[in-house]
GROMACS .gro file of C-alpha atoms in nm:
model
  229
    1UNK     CA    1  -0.218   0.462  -2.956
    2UNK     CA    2   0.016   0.682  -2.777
    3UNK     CA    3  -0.222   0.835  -2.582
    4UNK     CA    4  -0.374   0.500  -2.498
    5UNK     CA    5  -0.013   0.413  -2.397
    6UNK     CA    6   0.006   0.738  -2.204
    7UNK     CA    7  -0.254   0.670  -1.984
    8UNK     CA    8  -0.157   0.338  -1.868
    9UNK     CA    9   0.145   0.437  -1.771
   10UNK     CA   10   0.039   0.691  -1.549
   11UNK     CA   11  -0.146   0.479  -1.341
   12UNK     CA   12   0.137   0.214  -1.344
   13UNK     CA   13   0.265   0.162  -1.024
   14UNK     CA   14   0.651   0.178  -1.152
   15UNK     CA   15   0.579   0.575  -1.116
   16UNK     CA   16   0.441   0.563  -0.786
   17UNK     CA   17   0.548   0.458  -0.383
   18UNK     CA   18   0.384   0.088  -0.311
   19UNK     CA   19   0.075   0.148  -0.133
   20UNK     CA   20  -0.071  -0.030   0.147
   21UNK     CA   21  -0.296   0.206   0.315
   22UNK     CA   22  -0.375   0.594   0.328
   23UNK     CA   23  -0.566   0.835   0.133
   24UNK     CA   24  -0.414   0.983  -0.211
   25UNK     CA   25  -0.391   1.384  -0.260
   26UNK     CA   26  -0.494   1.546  -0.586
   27UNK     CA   27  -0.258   1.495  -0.857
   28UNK     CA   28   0.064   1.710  -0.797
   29UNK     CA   29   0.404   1.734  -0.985
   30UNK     CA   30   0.703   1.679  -0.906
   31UNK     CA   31   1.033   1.786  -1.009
   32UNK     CA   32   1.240   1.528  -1.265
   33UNK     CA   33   1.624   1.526  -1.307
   34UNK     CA   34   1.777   1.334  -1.506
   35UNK     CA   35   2.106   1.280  -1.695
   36UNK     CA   36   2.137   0.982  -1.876
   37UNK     CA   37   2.498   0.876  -2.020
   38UNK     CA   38   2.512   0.740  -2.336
   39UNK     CA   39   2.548   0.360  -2.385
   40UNK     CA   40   2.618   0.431  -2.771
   41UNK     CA   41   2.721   0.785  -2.854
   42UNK     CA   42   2.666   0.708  -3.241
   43UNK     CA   43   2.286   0.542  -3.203
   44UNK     CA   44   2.005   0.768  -3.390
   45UNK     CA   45   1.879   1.019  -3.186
   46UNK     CA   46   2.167   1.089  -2.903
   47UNK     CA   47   2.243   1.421  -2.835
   48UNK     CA   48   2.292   1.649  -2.611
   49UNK     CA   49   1.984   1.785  -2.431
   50UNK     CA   50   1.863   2.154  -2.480
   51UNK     CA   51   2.059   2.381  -2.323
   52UNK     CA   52   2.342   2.136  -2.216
   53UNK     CA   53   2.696   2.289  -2.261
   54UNK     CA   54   2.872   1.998  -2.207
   55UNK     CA   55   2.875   1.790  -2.535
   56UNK     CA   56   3.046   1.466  -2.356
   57UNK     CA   57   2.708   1.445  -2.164
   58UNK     CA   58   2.500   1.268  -2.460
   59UNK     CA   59   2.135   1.051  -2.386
   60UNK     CA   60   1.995   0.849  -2.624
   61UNK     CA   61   1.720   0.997  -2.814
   62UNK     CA   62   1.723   1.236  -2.547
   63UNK     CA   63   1.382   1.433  -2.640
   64UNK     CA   64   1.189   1.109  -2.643
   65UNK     CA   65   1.346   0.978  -2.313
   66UNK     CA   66   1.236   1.361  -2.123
   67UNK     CA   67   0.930   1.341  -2.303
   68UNK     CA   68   0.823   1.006  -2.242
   69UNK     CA   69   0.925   1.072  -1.876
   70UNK     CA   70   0.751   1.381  -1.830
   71UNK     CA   71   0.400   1.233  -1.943
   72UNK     CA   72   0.442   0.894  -1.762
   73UNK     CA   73   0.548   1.050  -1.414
   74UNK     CA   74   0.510   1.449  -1.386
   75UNK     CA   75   0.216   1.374  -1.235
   76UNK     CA   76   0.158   1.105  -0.926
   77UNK     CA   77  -0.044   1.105  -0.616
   78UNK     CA   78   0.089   1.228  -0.334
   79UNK     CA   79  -0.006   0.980  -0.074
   80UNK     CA   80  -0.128   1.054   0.317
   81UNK     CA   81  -0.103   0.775   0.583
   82UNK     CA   82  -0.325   0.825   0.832
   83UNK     CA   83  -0.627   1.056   0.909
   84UNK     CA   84  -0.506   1.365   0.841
   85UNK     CA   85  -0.665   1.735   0.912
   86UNK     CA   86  -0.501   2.026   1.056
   87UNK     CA   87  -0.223   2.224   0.990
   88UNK     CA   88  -0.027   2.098   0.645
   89UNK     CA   89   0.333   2.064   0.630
   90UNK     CA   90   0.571   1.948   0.329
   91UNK     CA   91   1.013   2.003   0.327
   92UNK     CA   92   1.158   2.240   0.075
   93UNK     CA   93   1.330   2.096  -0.220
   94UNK     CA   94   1.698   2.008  -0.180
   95UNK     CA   95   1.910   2.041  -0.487
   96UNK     CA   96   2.234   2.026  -0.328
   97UNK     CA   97   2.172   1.765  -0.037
   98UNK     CA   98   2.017   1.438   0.031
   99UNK     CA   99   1.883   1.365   0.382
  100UNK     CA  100   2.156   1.267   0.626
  101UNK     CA  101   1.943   1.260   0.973
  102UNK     CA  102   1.578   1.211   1.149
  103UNK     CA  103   1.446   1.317   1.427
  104UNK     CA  104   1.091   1.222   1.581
  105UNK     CA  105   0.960   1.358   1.873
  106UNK     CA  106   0.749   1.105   2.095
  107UNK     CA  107   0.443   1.251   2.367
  108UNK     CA  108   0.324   1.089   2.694
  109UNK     CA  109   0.060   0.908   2.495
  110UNK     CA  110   0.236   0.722   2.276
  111UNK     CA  111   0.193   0.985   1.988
  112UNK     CA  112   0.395   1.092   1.761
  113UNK     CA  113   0.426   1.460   1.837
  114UNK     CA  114   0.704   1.617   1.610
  115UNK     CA  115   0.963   1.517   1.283
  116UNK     CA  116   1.265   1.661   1.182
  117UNK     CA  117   1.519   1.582   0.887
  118UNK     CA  118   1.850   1.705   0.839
  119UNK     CA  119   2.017   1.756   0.482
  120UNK     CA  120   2.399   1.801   0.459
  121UNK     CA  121   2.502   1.908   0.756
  122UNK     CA  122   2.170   2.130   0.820
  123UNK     CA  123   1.861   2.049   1.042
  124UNK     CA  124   1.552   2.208   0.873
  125UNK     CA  125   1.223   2.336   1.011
  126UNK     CA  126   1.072   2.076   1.288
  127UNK     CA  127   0.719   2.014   1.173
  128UNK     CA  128   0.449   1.947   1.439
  129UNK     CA  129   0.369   2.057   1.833
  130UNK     CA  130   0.661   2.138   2.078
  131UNK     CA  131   0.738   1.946   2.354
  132UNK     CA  132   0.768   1.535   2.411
  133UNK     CA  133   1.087   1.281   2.430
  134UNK     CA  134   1.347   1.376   2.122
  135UNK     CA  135   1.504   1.101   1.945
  136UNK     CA  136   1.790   1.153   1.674
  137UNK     CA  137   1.916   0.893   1.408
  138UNK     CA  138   2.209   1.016   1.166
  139UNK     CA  139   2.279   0.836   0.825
  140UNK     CA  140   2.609   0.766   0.727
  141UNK     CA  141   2.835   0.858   0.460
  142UNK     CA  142   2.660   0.680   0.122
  143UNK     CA  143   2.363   0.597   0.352
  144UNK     CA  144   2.017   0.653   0.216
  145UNK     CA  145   1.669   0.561   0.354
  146UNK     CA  146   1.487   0.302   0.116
  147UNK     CA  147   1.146   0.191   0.324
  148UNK     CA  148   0.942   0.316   0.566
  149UNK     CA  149   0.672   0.137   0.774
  150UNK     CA  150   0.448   0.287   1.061
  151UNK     CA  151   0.163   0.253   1.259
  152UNK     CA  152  -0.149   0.502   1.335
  153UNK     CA  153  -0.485   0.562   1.510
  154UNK     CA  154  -0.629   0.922   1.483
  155UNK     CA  155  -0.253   1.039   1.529
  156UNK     CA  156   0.093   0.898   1.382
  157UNK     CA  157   0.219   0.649   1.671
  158UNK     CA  158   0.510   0.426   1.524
  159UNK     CA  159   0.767   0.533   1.199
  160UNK     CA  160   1.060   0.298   1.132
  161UNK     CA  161   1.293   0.345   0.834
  162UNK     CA  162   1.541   0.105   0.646
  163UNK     CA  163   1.864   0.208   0.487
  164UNK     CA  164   2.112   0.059   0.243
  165UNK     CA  165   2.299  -0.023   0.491
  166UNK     CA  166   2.091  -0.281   0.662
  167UNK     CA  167   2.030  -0.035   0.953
  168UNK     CA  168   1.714   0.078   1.063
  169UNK     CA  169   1.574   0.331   1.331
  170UNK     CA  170   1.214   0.282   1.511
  171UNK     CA  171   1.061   0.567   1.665
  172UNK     CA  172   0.726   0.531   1.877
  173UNK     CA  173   0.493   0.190   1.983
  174UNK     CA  174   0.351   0.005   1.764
  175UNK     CA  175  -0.009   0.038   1.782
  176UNK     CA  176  -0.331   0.058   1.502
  177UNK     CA  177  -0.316   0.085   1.115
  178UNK     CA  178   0.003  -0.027   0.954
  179UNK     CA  179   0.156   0.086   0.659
  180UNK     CA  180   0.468   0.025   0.453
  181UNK     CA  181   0.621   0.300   0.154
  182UNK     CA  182   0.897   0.198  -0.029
  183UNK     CA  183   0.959   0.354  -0.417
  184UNK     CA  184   0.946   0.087  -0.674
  185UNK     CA  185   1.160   0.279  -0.901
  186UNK     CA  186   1.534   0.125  -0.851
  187UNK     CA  187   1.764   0.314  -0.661
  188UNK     CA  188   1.552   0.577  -0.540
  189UNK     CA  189   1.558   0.679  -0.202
  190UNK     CA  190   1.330   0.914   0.045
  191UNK     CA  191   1.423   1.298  -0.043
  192UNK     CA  192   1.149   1.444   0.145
  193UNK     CA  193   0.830   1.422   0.351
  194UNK     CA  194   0.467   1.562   0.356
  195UNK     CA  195   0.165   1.590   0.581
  196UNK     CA  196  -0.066   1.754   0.813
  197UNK     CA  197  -0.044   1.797   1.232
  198UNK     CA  198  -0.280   1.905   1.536
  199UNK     CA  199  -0.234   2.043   1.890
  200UNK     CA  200  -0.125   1.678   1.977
  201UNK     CA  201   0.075   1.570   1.716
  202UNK     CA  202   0.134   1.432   1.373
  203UNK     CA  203  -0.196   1.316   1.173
  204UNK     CA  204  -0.070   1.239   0.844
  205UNK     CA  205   0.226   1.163   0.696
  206UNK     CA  206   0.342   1.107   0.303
  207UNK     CA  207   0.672   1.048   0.169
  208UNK     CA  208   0.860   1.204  -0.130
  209UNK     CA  209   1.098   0.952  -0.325
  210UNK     CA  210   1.379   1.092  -0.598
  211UNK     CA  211   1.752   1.013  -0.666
  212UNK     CA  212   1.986   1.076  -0.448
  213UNK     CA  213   2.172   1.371  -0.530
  214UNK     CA  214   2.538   1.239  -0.438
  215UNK     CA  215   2.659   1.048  -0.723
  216UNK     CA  216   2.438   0.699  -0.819
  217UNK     CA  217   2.764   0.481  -0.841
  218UNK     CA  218   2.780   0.557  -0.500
  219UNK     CA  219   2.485   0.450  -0.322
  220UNK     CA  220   2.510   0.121  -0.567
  221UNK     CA  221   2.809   0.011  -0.463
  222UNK     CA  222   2.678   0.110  -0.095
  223UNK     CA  223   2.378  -0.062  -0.082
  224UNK     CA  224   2.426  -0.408   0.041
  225UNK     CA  225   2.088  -0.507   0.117
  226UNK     CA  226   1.759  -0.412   0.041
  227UNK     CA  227   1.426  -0.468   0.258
  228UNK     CA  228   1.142  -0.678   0.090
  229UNK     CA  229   0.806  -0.521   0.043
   0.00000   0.00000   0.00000
């Protein structure tokens, strides 16, 4: 039965990005944090988690919530939108930071050449060819990216993101396949991105989804709208 359950699960999509075109990579895992307060410290089974020090920290039935978690959602499909081939490119892991700035570099034909994100107050590696017109978008304070849509041919040619805010950012022209990524999990946001680029520019592009890693109360009492699907 529980394996039965198991299974289901992991190809719910509560575990996964929405889909609405693109190829899927090979199963990959991801990272999972998690600390989950307590709603009743005396209930059966709360605890604190192995290894935590700090006994006011307490999750109910804490080995069943990580395991359940682990089996429903360590692994997902990493999706692709868009061709892809070439060279592959993916962002670190950022424990300390969320994302806090874009920016997408546009060529002569309309293609997507070049993205960069920025975490804290740090712009990372660029990923994709040099050259092309630069355009930057910084987040706010509490701001976090919720949905992306975009547009390719054989090459990325239109990204535009959505934030909790009610502000968005469009980078390219609008012009062959669309798609549309948003988490379905509540309250997560975009912590990363994935994909693969040639001489001309981006082919491929995926999108990593996680909490944010400022507190949640936060970005709750931040987010004032959210886009539809």
């Amino acid at each position: 039965m529980l394996l039965w359950l198991t299974l289901a699960l992991l190809w719910s999509t509560t575990c996964w990005a929405e889909r609405k075109s693109g190829w899927a990579s090979p199963l990959q895992p991801i990272h999972l944090v998690a600390t989950l307060p307590s709603l009743h410290p005396g209930d059966p089974g709360s605890g604190p988690c192995p290894g935590q020090t700090n006994s006011s920290l307490r999750t109910p039935g804490c080995h069943h919530v990580v395991y359940f978690l682990s089996l429903t959602c360590f692994f997902h499909h990493l999706e692709i939108h868009g061709d892809g081939g070439g060279q592959k490119f993916s962002t670190s892991p950022d424990n300390y930071d969320d994302i806090t700035g874009i920016r997408v570099s546009t060529g002569g034909w309309g293609v997507i050449k070049s993205i960069q994100l920025r975490y804290g107050s740090s712009w990372r590696e660029r990923f994709g060819p040099k050259g092309g017109k630069m355009e930057e978008f910084l987040l706010q304070p509490g701001e976090q990216i919720l949905m992306v849509t975009g547009w390719h041919t054989l090459y990325l040619r239109k990204l535009v993101i959505y934030t909790n805010r009610g502000r968005m950012a469009s980078f390219g022209k609008e012009e062959g396949k669309k798609f549309l990524e948003v988490c379905s999990w509540e309250w997560k946001v975009l912590t990363g991105i994935f994909g693969t680029y040639k001489r001309y520019g981006i082919t491929g592009i995926g999108f990593r989804w996680g909490y944010p890693r400022v507190d949640l109360t936060t970005v709750q009492n931040n987010t004032h709208w959210y886009p539809e699907k």
